XYZ file of C-alpha atoms in Angstrom:
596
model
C -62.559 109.555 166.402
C -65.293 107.330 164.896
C -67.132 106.759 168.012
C -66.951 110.664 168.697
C -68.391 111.274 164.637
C -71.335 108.981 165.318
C -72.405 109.949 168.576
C -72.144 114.037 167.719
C -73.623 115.558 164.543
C -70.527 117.178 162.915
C -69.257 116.699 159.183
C -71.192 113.994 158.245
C -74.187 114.454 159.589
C -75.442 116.716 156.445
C -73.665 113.955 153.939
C -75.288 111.060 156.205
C -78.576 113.181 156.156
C -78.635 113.563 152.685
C -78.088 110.405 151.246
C -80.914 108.816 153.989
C -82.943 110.870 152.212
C -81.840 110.483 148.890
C -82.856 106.550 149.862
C -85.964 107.726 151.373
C -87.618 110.052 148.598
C -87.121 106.506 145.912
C -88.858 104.542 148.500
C -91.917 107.143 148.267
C -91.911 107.283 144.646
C -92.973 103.601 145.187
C -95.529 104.105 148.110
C -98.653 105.720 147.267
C -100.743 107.972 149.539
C -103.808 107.448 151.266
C -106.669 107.956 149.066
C -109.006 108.922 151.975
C -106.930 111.613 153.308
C -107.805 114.767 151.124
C -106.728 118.189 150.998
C -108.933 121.291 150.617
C -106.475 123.194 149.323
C -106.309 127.107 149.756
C -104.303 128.156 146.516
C -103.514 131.061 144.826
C -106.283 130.287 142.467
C -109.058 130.464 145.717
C -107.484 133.904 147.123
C -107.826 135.370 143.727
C -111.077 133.993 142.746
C -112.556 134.262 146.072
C -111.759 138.078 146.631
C -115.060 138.934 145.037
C -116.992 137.094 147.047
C -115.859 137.175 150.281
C -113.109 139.659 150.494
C -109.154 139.427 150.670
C -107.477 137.295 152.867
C -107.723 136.330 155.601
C -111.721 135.299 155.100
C -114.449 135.883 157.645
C -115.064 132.482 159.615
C -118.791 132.314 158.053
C -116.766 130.841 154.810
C -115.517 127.810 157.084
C -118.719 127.804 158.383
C -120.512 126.836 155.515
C -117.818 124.486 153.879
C -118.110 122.670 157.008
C -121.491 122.456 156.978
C -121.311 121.180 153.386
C -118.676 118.587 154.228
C -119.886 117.561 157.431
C -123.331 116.513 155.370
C -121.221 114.046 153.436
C -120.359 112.140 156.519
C -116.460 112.390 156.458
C -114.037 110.797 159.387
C -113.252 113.805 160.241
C -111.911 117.327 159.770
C -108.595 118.847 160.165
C -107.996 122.401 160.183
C -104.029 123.361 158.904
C -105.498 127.075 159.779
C -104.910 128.781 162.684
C -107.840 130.511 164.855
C -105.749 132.647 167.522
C -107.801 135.785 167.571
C -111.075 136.577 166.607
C -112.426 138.940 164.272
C -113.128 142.151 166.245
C -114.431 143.478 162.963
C -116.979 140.655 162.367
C -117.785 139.200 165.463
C -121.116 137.910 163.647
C -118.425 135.417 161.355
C -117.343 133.775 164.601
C -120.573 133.063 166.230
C -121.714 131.287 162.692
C -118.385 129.221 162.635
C -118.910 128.295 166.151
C -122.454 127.098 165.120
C -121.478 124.888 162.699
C -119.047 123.493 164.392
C -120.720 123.073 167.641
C -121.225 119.062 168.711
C -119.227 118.111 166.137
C -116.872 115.417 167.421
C -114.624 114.784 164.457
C -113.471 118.588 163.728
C -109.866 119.249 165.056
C -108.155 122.194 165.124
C -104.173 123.178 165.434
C -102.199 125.323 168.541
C -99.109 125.811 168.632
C -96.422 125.705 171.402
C -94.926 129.418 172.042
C -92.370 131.289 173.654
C -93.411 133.759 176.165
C -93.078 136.962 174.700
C -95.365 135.846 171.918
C -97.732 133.739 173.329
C -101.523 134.232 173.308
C -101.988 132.658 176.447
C -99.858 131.385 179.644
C -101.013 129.134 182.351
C -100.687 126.574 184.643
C -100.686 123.265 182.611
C -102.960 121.363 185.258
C -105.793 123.742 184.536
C -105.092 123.540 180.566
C -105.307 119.584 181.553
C -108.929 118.626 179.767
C -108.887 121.698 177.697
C -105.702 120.923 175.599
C -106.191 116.678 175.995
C -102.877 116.695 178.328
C -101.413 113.615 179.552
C -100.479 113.618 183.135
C -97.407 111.470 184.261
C -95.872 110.583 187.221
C -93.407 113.431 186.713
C -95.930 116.249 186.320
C -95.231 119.377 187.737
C -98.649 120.669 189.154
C -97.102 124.368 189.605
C -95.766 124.686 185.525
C -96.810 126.893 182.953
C -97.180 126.579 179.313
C -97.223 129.096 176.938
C -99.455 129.050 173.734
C -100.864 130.263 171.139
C -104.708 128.727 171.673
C -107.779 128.583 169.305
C -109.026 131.418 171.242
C -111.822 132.172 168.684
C -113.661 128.739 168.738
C -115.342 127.983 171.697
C -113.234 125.986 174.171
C -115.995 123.568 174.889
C -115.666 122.274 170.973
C -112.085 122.175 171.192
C -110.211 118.903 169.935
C -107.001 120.611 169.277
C -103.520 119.628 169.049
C -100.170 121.180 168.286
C -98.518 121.565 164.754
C -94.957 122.759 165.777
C -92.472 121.012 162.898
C -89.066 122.020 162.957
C -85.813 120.185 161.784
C -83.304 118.263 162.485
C -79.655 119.633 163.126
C -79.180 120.114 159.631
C -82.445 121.949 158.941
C -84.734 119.204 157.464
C -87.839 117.934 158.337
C -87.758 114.028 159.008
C -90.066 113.434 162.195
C -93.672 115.188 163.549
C -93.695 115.403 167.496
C -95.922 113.150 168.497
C -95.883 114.255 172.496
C -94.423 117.006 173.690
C -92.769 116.481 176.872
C -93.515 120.165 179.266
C -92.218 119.939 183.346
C -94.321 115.798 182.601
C -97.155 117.012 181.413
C -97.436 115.365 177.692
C -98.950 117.833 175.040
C -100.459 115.724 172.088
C -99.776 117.065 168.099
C -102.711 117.738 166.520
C -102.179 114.446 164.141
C -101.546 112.409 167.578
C -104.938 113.702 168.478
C -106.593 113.096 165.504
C -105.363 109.232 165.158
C -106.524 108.919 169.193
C -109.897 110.069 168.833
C -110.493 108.372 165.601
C -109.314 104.919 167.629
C -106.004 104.480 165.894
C -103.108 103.490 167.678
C -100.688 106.142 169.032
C -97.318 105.290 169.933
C -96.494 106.636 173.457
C -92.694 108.400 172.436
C -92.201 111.806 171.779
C -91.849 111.731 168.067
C -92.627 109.650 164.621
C -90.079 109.483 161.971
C -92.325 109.927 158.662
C -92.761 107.359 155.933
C -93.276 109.421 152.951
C -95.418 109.245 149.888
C -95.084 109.741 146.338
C -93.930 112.943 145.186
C -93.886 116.443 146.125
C -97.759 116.613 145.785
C -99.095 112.726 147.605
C -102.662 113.517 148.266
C -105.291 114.241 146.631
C -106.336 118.281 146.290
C -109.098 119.795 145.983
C -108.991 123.737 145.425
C -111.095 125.410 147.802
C -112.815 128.067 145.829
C -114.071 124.978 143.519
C -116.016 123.652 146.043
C -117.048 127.057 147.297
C -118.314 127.764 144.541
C -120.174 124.769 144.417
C -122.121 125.399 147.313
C -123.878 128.356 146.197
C -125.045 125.856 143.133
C -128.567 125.235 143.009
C -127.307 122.212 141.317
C -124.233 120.842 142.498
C -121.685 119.617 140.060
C -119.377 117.954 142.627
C -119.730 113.975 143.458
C -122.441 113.468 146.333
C -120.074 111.164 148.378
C -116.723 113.011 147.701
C -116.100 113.033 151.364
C -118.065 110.144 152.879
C -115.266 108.217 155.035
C -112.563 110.546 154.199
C -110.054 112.834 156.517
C -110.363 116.043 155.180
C -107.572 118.349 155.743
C -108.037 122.196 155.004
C -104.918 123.804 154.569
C -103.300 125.977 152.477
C -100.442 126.119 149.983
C -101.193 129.910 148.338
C -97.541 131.048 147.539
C -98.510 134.535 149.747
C -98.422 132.395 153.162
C -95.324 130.540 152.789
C -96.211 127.827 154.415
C -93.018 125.538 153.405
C -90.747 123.438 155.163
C -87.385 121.785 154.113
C -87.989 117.794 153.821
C -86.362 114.818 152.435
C -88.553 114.774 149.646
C -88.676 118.555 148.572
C -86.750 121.881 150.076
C -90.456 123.662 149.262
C -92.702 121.097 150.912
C -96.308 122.388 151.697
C -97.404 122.223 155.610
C -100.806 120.600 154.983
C -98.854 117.505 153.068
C -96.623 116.917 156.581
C -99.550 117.132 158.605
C -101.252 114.737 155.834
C -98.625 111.997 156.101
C -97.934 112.116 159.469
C -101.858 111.072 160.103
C -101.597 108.711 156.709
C -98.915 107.126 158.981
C -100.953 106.642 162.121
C -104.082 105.543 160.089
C -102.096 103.354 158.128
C -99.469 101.821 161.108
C -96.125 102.845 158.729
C -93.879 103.658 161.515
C -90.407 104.315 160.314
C -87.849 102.960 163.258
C -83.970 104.088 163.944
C -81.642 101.689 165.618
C -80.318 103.749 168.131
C -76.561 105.340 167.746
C -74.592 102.140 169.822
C -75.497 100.131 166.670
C -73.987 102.152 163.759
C -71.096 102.566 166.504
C -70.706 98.927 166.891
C -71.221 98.660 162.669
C -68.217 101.051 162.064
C -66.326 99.081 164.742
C -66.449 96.104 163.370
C -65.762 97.364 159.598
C -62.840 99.199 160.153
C -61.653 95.716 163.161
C -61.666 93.466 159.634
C -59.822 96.166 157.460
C -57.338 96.177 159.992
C -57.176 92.702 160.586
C -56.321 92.282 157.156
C -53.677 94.800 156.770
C -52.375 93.413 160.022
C -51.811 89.934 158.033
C -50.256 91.491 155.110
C -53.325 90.497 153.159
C -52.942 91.710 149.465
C -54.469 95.354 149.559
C -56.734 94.679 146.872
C -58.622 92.236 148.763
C -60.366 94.618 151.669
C -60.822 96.810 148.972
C -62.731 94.847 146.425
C -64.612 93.234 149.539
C -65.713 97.313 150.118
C -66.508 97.750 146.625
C -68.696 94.801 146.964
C -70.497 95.144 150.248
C -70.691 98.974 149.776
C -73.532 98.600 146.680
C -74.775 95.182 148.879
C -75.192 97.893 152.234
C -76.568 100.701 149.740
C -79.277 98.215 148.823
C -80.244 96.780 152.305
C -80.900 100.074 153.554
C -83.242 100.460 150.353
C -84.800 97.285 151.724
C -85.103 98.187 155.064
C -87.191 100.907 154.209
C -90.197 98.600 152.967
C -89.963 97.338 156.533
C -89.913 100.018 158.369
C -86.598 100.862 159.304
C -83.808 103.723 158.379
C -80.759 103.037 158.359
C -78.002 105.685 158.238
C -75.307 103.687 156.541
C -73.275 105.875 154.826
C -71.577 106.862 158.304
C -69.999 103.011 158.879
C -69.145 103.248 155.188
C -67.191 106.428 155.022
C -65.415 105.467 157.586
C -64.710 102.146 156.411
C -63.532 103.656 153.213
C -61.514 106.514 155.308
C -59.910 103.636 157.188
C -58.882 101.681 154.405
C -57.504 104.084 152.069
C -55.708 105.449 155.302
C -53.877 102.340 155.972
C -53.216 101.258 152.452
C -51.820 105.033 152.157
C -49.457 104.248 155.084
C -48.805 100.596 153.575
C -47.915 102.330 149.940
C -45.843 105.025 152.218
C -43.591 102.463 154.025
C -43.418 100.069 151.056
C -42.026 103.209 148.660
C -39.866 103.811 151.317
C -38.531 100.320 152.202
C -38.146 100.827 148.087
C -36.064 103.930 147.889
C -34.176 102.939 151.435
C -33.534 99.590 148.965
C -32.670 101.649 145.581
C -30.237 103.706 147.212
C -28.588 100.925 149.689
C -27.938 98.591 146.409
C -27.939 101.761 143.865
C -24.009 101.561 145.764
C -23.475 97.843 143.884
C -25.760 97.306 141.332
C -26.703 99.451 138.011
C -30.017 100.952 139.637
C -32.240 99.906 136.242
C -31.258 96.563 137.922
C -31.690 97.566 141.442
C -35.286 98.199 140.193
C -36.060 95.251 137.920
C -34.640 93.181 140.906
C -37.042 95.013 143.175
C -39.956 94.548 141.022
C -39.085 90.814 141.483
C -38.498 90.193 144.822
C -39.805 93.453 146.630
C -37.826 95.826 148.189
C -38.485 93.640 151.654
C -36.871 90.642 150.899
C -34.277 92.256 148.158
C -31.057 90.582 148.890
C -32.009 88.817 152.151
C -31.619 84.836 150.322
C -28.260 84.081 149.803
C -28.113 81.407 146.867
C -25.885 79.876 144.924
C -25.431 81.166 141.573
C -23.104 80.654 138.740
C -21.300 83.944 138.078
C -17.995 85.980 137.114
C -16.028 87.578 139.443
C -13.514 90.078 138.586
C -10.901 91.764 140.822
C -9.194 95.128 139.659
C -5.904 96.596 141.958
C -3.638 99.306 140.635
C -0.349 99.216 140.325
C 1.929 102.077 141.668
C -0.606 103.509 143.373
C 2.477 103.490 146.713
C 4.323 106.185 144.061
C 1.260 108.111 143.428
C 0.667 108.466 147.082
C 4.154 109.797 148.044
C 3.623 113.192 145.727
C 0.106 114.107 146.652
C -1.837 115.383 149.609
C -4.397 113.230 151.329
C -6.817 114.833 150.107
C -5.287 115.007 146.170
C -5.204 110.776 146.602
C -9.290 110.682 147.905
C -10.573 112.894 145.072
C -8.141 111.135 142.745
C -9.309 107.671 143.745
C -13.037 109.089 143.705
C -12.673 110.083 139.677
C -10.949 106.632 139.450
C -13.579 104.195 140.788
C -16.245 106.397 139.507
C -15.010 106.114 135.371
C -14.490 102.129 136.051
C -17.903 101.990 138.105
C -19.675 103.323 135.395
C -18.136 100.829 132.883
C -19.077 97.904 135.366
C -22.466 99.199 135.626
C -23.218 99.889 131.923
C -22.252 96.048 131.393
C -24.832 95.103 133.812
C -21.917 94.344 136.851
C -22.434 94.130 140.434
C -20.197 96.223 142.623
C -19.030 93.885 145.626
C -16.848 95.974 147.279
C -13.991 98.775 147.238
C -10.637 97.322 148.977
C -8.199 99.874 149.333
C -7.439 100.805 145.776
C -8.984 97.526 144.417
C -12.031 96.776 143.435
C -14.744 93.463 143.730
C -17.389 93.037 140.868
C -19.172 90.137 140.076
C -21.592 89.365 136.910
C -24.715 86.846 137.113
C -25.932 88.359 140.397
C -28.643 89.209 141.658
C -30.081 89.216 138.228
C -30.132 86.219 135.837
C -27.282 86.970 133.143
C -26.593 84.207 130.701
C -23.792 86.037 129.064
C -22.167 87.157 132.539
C -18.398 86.050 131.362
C -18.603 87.993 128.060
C -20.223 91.191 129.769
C -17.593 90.782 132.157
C -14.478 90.501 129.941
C -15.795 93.148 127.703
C -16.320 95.132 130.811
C -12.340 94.514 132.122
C -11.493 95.749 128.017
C -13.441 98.819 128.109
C -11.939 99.693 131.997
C -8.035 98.548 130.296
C -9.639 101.893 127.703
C -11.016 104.042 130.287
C -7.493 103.842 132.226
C -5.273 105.211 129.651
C -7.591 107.914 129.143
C -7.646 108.504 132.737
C -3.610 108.382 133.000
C -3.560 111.460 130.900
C -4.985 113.297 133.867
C -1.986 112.222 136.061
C 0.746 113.837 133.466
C 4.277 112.788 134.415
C 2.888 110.436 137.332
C 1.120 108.058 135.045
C 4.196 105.914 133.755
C 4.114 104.291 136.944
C 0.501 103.935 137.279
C -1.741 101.062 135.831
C -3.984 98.285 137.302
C -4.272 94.636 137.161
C -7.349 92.905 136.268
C -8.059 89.293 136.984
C -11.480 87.154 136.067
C -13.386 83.660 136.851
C -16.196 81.860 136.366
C -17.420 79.675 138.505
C -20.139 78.864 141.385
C -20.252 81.227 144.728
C -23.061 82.175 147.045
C -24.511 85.612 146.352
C -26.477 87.055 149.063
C -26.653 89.589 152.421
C -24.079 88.254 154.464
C -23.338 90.100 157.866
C -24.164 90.355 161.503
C -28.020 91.117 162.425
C -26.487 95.309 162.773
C -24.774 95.097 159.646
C -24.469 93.034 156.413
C -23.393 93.081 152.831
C -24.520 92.132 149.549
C -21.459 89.998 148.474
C -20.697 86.529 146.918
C -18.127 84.275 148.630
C -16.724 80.812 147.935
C -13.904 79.294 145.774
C -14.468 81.032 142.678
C -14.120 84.921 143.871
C -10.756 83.523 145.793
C -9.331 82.335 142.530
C -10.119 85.380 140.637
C -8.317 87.230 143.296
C -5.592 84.892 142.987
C -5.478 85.802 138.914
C -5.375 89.424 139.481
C -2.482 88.713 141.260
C -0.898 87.046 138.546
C -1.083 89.968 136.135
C 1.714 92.022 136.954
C 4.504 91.535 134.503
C 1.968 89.165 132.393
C -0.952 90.833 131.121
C -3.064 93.731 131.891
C -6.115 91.089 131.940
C -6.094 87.660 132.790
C -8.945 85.526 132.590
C -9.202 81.775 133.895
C -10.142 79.178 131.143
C -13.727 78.788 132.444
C -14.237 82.315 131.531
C -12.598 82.044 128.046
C -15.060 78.885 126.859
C -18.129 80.732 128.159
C -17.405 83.793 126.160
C -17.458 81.357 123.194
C -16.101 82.648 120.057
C -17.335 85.871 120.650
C -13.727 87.302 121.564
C -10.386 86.414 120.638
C -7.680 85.406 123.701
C -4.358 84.595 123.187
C -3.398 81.973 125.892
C -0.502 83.022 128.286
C -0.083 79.298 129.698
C -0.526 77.718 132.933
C 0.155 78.906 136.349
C 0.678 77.675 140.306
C -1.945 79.389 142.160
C -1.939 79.031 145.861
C -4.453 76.700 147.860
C -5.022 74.852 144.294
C -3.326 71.300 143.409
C -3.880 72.092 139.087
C -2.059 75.362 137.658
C -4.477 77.436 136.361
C -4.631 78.153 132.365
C -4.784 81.923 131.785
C -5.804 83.806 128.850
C -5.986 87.757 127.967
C -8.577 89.123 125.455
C -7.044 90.845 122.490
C -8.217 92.376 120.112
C -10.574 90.527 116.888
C -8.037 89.816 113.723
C -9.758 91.389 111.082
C -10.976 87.740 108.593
C-alpha cells in the first residue's frame, strides 16, 4: 500500500503538495529577488491612463517601439517580452513596420510562442524546417517527418526572432512548481523562452526537460515599474526617470492588469502574476538556484525503513510509548531538515514517509490496545467466575491480563470448605431440573457473600463449595474476612431455607476453615488449567468441614482463631483426630460478641 501511495499521486499528493509548499513559500520570505531583473509592468493604472494617448487595449506596436528604443539606449542585458505577437495589426500595418524597426539587429530582445494544439494553432509544420527559426535542438531521436503546431510571433520579422515558449501548467494537483525548460516533440527539443534567454546571455542551461523553481520573497519579488510611468516619460523634454535605470538589467515587459487574467496557481500565491514566473525562472538560471527532487525510490525506501523500526519495536513488545515519542521527536527534527534542505537546493516531500509512519504506528498500537483489552476482558470474565471482579481488575492492573494467574506461589491464606447437609432428601422430591435452579439460587446468595468479603471462589464440588482468602490479592486480614464470611453465609442459609418450606428441616450445610500455607496459582494441563491453591492446609480445612456435622455449623482450626485476634468471640469445641495428621486438631466456632 505504501509503495503504491508514493509511486501514484492519490490522497496525499494534495496534503504532500501542500505542506512542500507551505515549507517552500518561508524559505522565499528569506530569499530575496534579483535586483537586475525588472518588470515593466502593464497595470490597470497604464490601460486607464494610457487610453488617451494611444487608444484601448490592445496598443498599436509603435508604443513598444518606442519604449524599446528608450530602454535599449540605456544598455540593458536584455529584453523579455511576457506579450504575445501572433497576428498583426491589419488595421495599422504602419505600427508593425515601426516595431520591427526598432527591434531590428537587436540581439538581446526575446520574445514568447507558445506550444498549441492543432485546431488552434497559428501555424503547423515540419519541425526540421522550424529548426533555426525556433532555436530547436536536434537529437539522435529526431523525427525529420514531425510536425509542430504553434502559435508563432508571426508579426515580428522571423529574421529578429529569439523566441522561446512560455507554456506553464501544473502539477497533478493544479499548482505551478516547475517551468519547462525543453520540450521534448517526436526528439526535436523546443527551448522556453527563459531557457533561451539564460543560453544566449551565456548562462548555464541544464539539459532536462524542466526546472523546479526556487522562489522569492513574496507575492510581488521584483522590482515594478508601471508602464505608463515611463511612457510618459518619454514624451518629457526633460526626463524625470534615473539615466541608468536599465543599464545591466533584464527587463521583462509583462503585464498584470486585472482585465487579462494572467494568473497562475503557485506555491507562493493561488493569484500569482505570469511575468513574476517567467521572472524567477530566469532569476534562477542567472543566479544557478536549481531546486533538485530525489527521485520517488528514495521516499519509498524512507517510508520503508520508518514503518521496518515501528514494527520492529512492536515486534519486541517494546513499551508503546517509546516509537511514539521517538515520532514525536524526529517528526519536528524531519520538518526542519526539509526547511534546511531548501537553502541547499533540494525539496524534500517528507510528509509522505511521515504520515505513513504515523498511520503505521497508531495502526499497530490500535491492534496492540485491541488484543491487550481483549486478553483483559477474556481475563475479567475467566476469573470474574472466582474472584470478586473489583479484584479481578486491581489484580489485572498489577500483573496484566497476560500473565494474570500464570505464577503459582506460595502464599499464606484461608481456605474454607462449605457442603450441605441433606441435600440426598432434597433430591428425592424434586425434578432435575427443580435441584439445578435450586442449587443455582444457592451458590449464587453464598457467592455473593464470599465475594463481598473479598473471597476467592476455588471451585464448585457437587453441592460443596472451595473458597480461599489471601489469594491472588494481598489480604492481611484473610482469616477474619473469612470467618465473618462463613457467619454471614450460616445468615444467608436460614433465610434461604424459608424458600424450601417443609423441605428445609432437613437441609443445612457444614462449614469448615484453616489457615495456613498452600500454593495459589494456574494449575492444569497446557489445554486446560485452573486457578486453585493446593497443599496441606486446603486438605485440613476439608477435613474440618467434615467434622461439623453433629458439632457446629462452623468450625474453624486454631490457626484461624489467633489470626482473627480478638476481633471475634469463639467458644472452643475441643480437640479432634483428623485423618493423615499425628496431633488432633483444636476446633473453635465463632459466636456471637457478649455484649461488655
Amino acid at each position: 500500500m505504501a509503495s503504491f501511495e508514493v509511486l501514484w499521486p492519490h490522497y496525499l499528493l494534495n496534503l504532500d503538495g501542500k505542506f512542500s509548499d507551505w515549507l517552500v513559500k518561508q524559505h522565499a520570505l528569506k530569499l530575496p529577488a534579483d535586483p537586475d531583473i525588472i518588470i515593466l509592468n502593464i497595470d490597470d493604472r497604464s490601460l486607464t491612463q494610457m487610453e488617451d494617448k494611444v487608444g484601448r487595449w490592445p496598443w498599436p506596436r509603435s508604443v513598444y517601439a518606442e519604449v524599446v528604443e528608450a530602454i535599449t539606449q540605456q544598455q540593458p542585458k536584455a529584453i523579455v517580452f511576457d506579450v504575445t505577437f501572433n497576428e498583426r495589426d491589419l488595421d495599422r500595418p504602419e505600427s508593425d513596420q515601426l516595431f520591427n524597426q526598432a527591434i531590428k539587429d537587436k540581439r538581446n530582445i526575446f520574445f514568447p510562442f507558445i506550444r498549441s494544439e492543432l485546431d488552434r494553432a497559428a501555424y503547423v509544420g515540419k519541425l526540421s524546417d522550424l529548426q533555426t527559426r525556433l532555436g530547436l535542438i536536434k537529437t539522435s531521436r529526431a523525427d525529420e517527418l514531425a510536425d509542430g503546431a504553434f502559435l508563432l510571433p508571426m508579426m515580428i520579422d522571423a529574421s529578429q526572432w529569439r523566441i522561446g515558449t512560455v507554456n506553464f501548467s501544473g502539477d497533478a494537483d493544479g499548482v505551478g512548481r516547475r517551468y519547462e525548460l525543453y520540450t521534448d516533440m517526436s526528439g526535436w527539443l523546443v527551448p522556453s523562452l527563459p531557457a533561451r534567454v539564460a543560453q544566449d546571455l551565456a548562462y548555464v542551461v541544464p539539459q532536462k526537460a524542466d526546472l523546479v523553481l526556487t522562489w522569492h520573497g513574496d507575492s510581488n519579488p521584483y522590482r515594478r515599474i508601471s508602464f505608463a510611468d515611463l511612457y510618459a516619460d518619454i514624451d518629457r523634454e526633460k526626463p524625470m526617470r534615473p539615466m541608468q535605470e536599465f543599464k545591466n538589467k533584464i527587463v521583462i515587459i509583462g503585464a498584470n492588469a486585472s482585465s487579462l487574467h494572467d494568473l497562475r496557481v503557485t506555491p507562493i500565491d493561488s493569484q500569482y502574476w505570469g511575468s513574476n514566473i517567467l521572472a524567477t525562472a530566469i532569476d534562477n538560471l542567472k543566479n544557478q538556484q536549481f531546486v533538485s527532487t530525489p527521485p520517488p525510490w528514495s521516499m519509498l525506501l524512507a517510508t520503508l525503513v520508518a514503518i521496518a523500526l515501528i514494527y520492529a519495536c512492536f515486534l519486541r513488545r517494546v513499551n508503546a510509548l517509546y516509537p511514539a515519542l521517538v515520532l514525536a521527536l524526529t517528526t519536528p527534527v524531519v520538518i526542519g531538515s526539509a526547511y534546511w534542505a531548501l537553502s541547499q537546493g533540494v525539496l524534500l516531500h517528507v510528509l509522505t514517509p511521515l504520515v505513513f509512519a504515523w498511520v503505521y504506528y497508531f495502526s499497530l498500537a490500535l491492534r496492540e490496545y485491541w488484543i491487550v483489552h481483549r486478553s483483559y476482558q477474556a481475563t475479567i470474565k475467566e476469573f470474574g467466575r472466582y474472584v470478586n471482579p473489583h479484584v479481578v481488575k486491581e489484580w489485572v492492573a498489577r500483573e496484566g491480563s497476560e500473565h494474570v494467574g500464570e505464577k503459582a506461589e506460595s502464599r499464606e491464606i484461608t481456605v474454607l470448605f462449605s457442603d450441605i447437609r441433606g441435600f440426598t432428601s432434597l433430591s428425592e422430591s424434586r425434578t432435575p431440573e427443580q435441584i439445578v435452579d435450586l442449587l443455582n439460587r444457592y451458590f449464587t446468595l453464598q457467592v455473593e457473600v464470599i465475594f463481598r468479603y473479598n473471597g476467592t471462589i476455588d471451585k464448585f464440588i457437587g453441592d460443596c463449595i472451595m473458597a480461599f482468602w489471601g489469594a491472588p490479592l494481598d489480604n492481611e486480614q484473610h482469616a477474619l474476612d473469612a470467618v465473618r464470611a462463613a457467619v454471614e453465609m450460616s445468615e444467608v442459609l436460614e433465610k434461604f431455607k424459608l424458600e424450601l418450606g417443609d423441605l428445609s428441616a432437613d437441609f443445612d450445610v457444614g462449614i469448615g476453615l484453616h489457615s495456613g500455607p498452600a500454593v495459589v496459582g494456574s494449575i492444569g494441563s497446557s489445554e486446560r488449567k485452573e486457578f486453585t491453591a493446593i497443599g496441606d492446609t486446603v486438605n485440613l480445612a476439608s477435613r474440618i468441614e467434615g467434622l461439623t456435622k453433629g458439632v457446629s455449623r462452623i468450625l474453624v482450626s486454631r490457626e484461624t482463631m489467633l489470626k482473627c485476634g480478638d476481633t471475634l468471640d469463639f467458644e472452643a469445641f475441643g480437640s479432634y483426630k483428623v485423618k493423615g495428621r499425628e496431633q488432633e486438631v483444636e476446633l473453635f466456632a465463632p459466636s456471637p460478641r457478649k455484649p461488655k
